[in-house]
PDB file of C-alpha atoms in Angstrom:
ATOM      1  CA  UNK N  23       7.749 -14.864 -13.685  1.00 82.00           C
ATOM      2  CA  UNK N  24       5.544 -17.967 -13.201  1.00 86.00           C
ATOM      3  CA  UNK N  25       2.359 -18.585 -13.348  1.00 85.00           C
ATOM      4  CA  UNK N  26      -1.043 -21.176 -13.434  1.00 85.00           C
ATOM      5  CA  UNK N  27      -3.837 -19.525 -15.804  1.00 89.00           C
ATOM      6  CA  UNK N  28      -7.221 -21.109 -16.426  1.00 90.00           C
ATOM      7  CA  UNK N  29     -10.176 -19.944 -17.985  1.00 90.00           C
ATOM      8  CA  UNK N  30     -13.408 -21.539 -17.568  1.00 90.00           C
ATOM      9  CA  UNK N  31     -17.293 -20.529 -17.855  1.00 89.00           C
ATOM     10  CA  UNK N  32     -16.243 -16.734 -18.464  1.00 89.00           C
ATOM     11  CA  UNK N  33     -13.903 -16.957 -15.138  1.00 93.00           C
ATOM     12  CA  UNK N  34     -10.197 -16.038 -15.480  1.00 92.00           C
ATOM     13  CA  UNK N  35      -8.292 -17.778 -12.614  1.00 93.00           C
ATOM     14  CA  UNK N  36      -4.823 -17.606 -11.698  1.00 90.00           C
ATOM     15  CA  UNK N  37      -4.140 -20.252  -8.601  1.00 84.00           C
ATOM     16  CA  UNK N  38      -0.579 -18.174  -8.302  1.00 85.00           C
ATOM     17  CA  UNK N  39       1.780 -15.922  -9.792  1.00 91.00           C
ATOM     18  CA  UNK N  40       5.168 -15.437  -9.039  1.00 93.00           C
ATOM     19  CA  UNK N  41       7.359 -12.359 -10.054  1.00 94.00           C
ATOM     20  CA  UNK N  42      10.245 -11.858  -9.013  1.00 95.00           C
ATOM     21  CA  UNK N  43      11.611  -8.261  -9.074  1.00 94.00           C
ATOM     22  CA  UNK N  44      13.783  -4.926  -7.083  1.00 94.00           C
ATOM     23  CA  UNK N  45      15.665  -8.171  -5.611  1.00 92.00           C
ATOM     24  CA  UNK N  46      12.392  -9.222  -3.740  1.00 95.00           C
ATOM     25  CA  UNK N  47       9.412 -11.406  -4.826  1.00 96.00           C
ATOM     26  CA  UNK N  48       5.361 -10.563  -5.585  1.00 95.00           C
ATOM     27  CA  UNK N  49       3.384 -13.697  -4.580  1.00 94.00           C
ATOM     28  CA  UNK N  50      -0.364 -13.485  -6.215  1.00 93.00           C
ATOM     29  CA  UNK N  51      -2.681 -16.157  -5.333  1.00 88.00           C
ATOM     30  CA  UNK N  52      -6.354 -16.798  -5.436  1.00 88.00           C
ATOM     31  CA  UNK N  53      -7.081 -14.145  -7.947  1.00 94.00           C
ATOM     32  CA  UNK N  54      -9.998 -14.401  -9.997  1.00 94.00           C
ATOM     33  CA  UNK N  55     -11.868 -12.043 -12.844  1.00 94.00           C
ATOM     34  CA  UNK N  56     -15.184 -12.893 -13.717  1.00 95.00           C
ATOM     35  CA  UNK N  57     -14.965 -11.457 -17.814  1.00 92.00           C
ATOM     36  CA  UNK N  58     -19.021 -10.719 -17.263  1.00 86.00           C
ATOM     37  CA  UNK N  59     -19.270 -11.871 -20.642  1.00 86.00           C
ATOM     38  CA  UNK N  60     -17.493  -8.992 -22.081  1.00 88.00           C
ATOM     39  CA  UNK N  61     -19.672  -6.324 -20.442  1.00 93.00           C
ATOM     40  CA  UNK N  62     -17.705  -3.944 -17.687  1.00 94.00           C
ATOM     41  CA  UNK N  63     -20.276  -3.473 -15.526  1.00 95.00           C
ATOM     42  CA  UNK N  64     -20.718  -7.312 -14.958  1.00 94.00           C
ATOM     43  CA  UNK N  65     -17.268  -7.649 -14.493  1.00 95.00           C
ATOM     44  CA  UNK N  66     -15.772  -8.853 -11.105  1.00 96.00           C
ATOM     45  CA  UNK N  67     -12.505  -8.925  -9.388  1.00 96.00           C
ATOM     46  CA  UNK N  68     -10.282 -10.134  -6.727  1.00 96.00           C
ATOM     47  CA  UNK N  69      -6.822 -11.214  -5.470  1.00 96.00           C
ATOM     48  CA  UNK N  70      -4.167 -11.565  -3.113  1.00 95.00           C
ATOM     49  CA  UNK N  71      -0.752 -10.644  -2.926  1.00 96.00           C
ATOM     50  CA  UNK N  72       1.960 -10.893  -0.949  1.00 96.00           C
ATOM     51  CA  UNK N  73       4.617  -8.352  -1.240  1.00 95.00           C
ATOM     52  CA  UNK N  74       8.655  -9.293   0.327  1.00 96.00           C
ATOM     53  CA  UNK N  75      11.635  -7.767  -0.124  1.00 94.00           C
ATOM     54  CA  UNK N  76      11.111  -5.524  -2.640  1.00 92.00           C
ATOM     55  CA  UNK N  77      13.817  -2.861  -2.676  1.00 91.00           C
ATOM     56  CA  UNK N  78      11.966   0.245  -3.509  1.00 86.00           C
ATOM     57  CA  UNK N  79      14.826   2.334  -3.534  1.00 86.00           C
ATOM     58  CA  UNK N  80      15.771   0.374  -7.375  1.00 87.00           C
ATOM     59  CA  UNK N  81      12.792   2.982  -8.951  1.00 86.00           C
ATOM     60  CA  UNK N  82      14.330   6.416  -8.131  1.00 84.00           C
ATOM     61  CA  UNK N  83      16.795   7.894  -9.809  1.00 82.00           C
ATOM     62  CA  UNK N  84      20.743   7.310  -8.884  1.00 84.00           C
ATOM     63  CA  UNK N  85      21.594   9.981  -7.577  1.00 83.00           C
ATOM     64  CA  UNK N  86      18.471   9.399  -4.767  1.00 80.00           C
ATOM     65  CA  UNK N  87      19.244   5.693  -4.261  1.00 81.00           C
ATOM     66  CA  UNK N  88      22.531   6.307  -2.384  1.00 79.00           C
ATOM     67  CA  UNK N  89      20.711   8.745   0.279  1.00 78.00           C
ATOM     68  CA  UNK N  90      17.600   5.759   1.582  1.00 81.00           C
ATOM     69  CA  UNK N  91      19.269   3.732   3.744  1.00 80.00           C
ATOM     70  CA  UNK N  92      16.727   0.410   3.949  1.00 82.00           C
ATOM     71  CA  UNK N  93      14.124   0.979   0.275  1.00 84.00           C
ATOM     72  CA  UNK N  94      12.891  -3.021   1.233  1.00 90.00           C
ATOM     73  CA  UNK N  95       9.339  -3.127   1.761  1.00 91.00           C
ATOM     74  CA  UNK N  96       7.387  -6.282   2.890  1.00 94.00           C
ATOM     75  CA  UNK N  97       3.078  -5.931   2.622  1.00 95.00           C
ATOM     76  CA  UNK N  98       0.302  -8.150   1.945  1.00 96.00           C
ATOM     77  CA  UNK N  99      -2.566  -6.300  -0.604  1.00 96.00           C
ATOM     78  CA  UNK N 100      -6.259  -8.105  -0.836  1.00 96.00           C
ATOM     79  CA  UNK N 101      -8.083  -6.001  -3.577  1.00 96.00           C
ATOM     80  CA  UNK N 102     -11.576  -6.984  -4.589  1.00 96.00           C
ATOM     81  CA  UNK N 103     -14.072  -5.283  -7.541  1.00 96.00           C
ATOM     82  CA  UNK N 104     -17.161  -5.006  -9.138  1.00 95.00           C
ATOM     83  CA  UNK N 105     -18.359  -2.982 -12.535  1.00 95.00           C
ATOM     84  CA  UNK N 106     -15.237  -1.672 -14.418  1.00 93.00           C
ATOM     85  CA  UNK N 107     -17.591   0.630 -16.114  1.00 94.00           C
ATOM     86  CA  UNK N 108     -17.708   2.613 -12.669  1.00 94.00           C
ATOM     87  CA  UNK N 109     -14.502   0.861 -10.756  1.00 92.00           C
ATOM     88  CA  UNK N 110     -13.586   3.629  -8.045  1.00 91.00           C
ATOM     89  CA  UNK N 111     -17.020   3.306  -5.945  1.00 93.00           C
ATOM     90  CA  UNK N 112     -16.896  -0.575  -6.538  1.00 95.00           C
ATOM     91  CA  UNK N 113     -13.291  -1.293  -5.470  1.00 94.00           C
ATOM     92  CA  UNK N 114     -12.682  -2.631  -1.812  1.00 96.00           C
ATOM     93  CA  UNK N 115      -9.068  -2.962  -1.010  1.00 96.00           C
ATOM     94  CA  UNK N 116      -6.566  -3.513   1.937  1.00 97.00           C
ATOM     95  CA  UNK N 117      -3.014  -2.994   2.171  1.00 94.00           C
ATOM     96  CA  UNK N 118      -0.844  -3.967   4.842  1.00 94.00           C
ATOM     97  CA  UNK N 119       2.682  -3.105   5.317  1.00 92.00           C
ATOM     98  CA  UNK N 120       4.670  -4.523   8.185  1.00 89.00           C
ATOM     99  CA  UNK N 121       7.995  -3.865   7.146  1.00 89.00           C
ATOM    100  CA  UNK N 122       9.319  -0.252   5.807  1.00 87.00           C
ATOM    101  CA  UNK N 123      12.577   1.331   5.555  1.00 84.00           C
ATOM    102  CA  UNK N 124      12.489   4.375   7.499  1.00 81.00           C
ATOM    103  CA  UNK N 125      12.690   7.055   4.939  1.00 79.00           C
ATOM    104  CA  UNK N 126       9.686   5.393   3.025  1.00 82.00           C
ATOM    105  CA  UNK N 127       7.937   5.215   6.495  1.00 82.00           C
ATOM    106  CA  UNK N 128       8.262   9.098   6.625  1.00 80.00           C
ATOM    107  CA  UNK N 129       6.765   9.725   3.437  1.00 80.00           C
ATOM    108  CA  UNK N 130       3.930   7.193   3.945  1.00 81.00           C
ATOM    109  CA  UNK N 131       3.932   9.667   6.988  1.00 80.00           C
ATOM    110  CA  UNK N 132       3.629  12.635   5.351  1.00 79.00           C
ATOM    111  CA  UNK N 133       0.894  11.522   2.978  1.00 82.00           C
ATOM    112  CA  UNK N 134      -1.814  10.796   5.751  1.00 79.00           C
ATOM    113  CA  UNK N 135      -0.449  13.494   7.948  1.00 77.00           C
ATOM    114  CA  UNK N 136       0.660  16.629   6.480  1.00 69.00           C
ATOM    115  CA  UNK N 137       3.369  17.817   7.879  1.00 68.00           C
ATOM    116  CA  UNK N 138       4.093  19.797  10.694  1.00 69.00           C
ATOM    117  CA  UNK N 139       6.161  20.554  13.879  1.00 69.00           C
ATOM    118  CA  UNK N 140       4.225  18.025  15.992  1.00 67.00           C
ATOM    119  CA  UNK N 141       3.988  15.269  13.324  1.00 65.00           C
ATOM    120  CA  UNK N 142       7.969  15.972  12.376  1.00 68.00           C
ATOM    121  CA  UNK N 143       8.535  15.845  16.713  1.00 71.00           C
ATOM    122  CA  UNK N 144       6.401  12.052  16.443  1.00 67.00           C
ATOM    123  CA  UNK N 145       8.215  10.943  13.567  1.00 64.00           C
ATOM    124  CA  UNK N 146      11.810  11.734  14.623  1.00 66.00           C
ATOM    125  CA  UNK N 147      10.982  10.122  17.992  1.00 68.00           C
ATOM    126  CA  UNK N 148       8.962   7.170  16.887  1.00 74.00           C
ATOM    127  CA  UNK N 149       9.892   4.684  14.526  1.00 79.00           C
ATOM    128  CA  UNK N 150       7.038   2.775  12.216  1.00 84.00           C
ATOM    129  CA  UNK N 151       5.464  -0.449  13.014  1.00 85.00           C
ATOM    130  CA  UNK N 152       2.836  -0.952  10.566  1.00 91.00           C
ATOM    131  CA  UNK N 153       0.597   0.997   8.086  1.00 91.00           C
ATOM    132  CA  UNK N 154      -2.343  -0.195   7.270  1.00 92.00           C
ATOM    133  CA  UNK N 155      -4.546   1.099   4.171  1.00 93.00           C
ATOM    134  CA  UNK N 156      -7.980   0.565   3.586  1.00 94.00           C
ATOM    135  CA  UNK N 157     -10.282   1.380   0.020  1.00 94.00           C
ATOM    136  CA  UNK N 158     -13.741   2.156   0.198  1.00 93.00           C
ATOM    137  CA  UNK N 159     -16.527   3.037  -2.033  1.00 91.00           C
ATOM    138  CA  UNK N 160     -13.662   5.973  -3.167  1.00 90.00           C
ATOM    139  CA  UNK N 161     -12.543   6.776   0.557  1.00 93.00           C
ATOM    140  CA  UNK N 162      -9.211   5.593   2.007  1.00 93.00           C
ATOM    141  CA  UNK N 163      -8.367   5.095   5.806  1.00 94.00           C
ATOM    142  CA  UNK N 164      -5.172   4.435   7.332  1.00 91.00           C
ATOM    143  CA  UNK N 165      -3.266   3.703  10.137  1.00 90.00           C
ATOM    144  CA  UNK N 166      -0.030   4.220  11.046  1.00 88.00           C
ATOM    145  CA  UNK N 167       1.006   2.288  14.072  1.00 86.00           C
ATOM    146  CA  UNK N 168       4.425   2.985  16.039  1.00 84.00           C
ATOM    147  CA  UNK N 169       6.998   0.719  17.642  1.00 81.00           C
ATOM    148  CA  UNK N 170       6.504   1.441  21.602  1.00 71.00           C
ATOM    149  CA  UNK N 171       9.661   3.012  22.897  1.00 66.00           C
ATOM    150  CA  UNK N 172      10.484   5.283  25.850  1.00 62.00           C
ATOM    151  CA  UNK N 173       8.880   8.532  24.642  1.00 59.00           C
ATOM    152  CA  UNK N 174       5.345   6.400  25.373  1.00 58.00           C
ATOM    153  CA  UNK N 175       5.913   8.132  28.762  1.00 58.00           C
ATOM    154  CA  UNK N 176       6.377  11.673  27.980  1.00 62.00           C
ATOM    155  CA  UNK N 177       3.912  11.752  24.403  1.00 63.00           C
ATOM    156  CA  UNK N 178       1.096   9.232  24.842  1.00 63.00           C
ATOM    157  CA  UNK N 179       0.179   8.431  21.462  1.00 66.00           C
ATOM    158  CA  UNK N 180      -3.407   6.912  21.340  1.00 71.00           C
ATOM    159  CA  UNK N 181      -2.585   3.141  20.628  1.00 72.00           C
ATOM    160  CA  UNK N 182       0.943   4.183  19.384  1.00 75.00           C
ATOM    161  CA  UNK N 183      -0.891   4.838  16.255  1.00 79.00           C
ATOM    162  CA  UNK N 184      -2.157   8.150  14.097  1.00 80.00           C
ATOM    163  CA  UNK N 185      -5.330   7.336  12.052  1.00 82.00           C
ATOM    164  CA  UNK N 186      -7.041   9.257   8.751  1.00 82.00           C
ATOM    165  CA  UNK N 187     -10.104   8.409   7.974  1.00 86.00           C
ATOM    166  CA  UNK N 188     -12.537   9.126   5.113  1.00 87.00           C
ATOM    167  CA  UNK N 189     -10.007  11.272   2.793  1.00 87.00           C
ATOM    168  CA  UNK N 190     -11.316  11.205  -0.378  1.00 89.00           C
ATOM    169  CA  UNK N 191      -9.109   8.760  -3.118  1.00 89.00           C
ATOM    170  CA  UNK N 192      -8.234  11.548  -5.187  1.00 87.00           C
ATOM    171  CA  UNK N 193      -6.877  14.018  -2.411  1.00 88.00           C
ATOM    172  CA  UNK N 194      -4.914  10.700  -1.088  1.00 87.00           C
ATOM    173  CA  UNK N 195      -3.215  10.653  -5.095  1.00 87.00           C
ATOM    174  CA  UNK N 196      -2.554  13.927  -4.999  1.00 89.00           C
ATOM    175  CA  UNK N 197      -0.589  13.838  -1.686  1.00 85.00           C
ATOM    176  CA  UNK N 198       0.826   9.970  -2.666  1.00 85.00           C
ATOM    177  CA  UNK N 199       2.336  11.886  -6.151  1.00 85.00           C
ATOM    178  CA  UNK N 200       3.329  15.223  -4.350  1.00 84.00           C
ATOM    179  CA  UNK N 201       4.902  12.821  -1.699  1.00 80.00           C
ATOM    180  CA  UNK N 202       7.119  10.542  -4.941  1.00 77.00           C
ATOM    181  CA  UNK N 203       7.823  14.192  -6.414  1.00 79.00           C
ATOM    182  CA  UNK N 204      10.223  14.513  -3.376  1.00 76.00           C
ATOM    183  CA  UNK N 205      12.123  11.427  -4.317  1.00 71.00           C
ATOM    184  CA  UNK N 206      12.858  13.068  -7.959  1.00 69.00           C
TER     185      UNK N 206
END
């Protein structure tokens, strides 16, 4: 790990971080905390992060590993805050992913889209693009965009994508764990 830290007139900057980890590397730059002086609800946030090659597949359990064919992952995260004494409501982030192994792709699947015979058919016949997650004021939306292949013809997909919108943070961690229980 590597890293530049300053702190200056109550602001905590680090210009960029480097951690390298699961055979792939985090890349933080840009983030800043404003301490507020000590006082949570002055407190602000924000950074960005760029996420390659990490092997995801390293965090489960042996036995797991040797069934996920591709665990790499490669995602850029932009976060930003406001008032740690009430954080959920005051936390704006975006995640992008634009690489995923396919058996990671399925369960980011299954999170936003419970599943089902028609999201199993779309799965099995599409394979993931992108997914795309946004926070806001406690809701999360996401996308999940497809590679175009021949089935366009047949199933039209809207934009090759499926979309959730406005499910409340908690019911998305509840899904998120129940989703990671799979993998144990």
């Amino acid at each position: 790990m590597s890293a530049r830290i300053d702190y200056s007139e109550n602001f905590l900057k680090l210009e960029y971080l480097k951690v390298f980890t699961l055979d792939g590397l985090i890349n933080g730059k840009d983030i800043l905390v404003n301490v507020g002086g000590g006082d949570p609800e002055k407190m602000e946030y924000s950074a960005v992060v760029q996420i390659k090659d990490i092997d995801l597949k390293q965090l489960l359990p042996p036995k797991r590993r040797s069934k996920i064919d591709d665990g790499k992952i490669k995602a850029d995260l932009n976060v930003s805050g406001r008032n740690l004494a009430d954080p959920i409501p005051n936390v704006n982030l975006f995640f992008s992913v634009f690489q995923i192994g396919q058996d990671f792709a399925k369960s980011a699947v299954n999170i936003f889209t419970p599943s089902n015979v028609f999201t199993d058919f779309i799965y099995n016949s599409y394979a993931v693009d992108k997914i795309e997650v946004e926070l806001s004021k406690g809701l999360v939306y996401a996308v999940i965009g497809f590679k175009r292949s021949v089935l366009n013809t047949i199933i039209n997909l809207e934009n090759s994508q499926i979309s959730q919108q406005r499910m409340p943070l908690a019911n998305f961690l509840k899904r998120a764990r129940s989703e990671v229980d799979t993998y144990r």
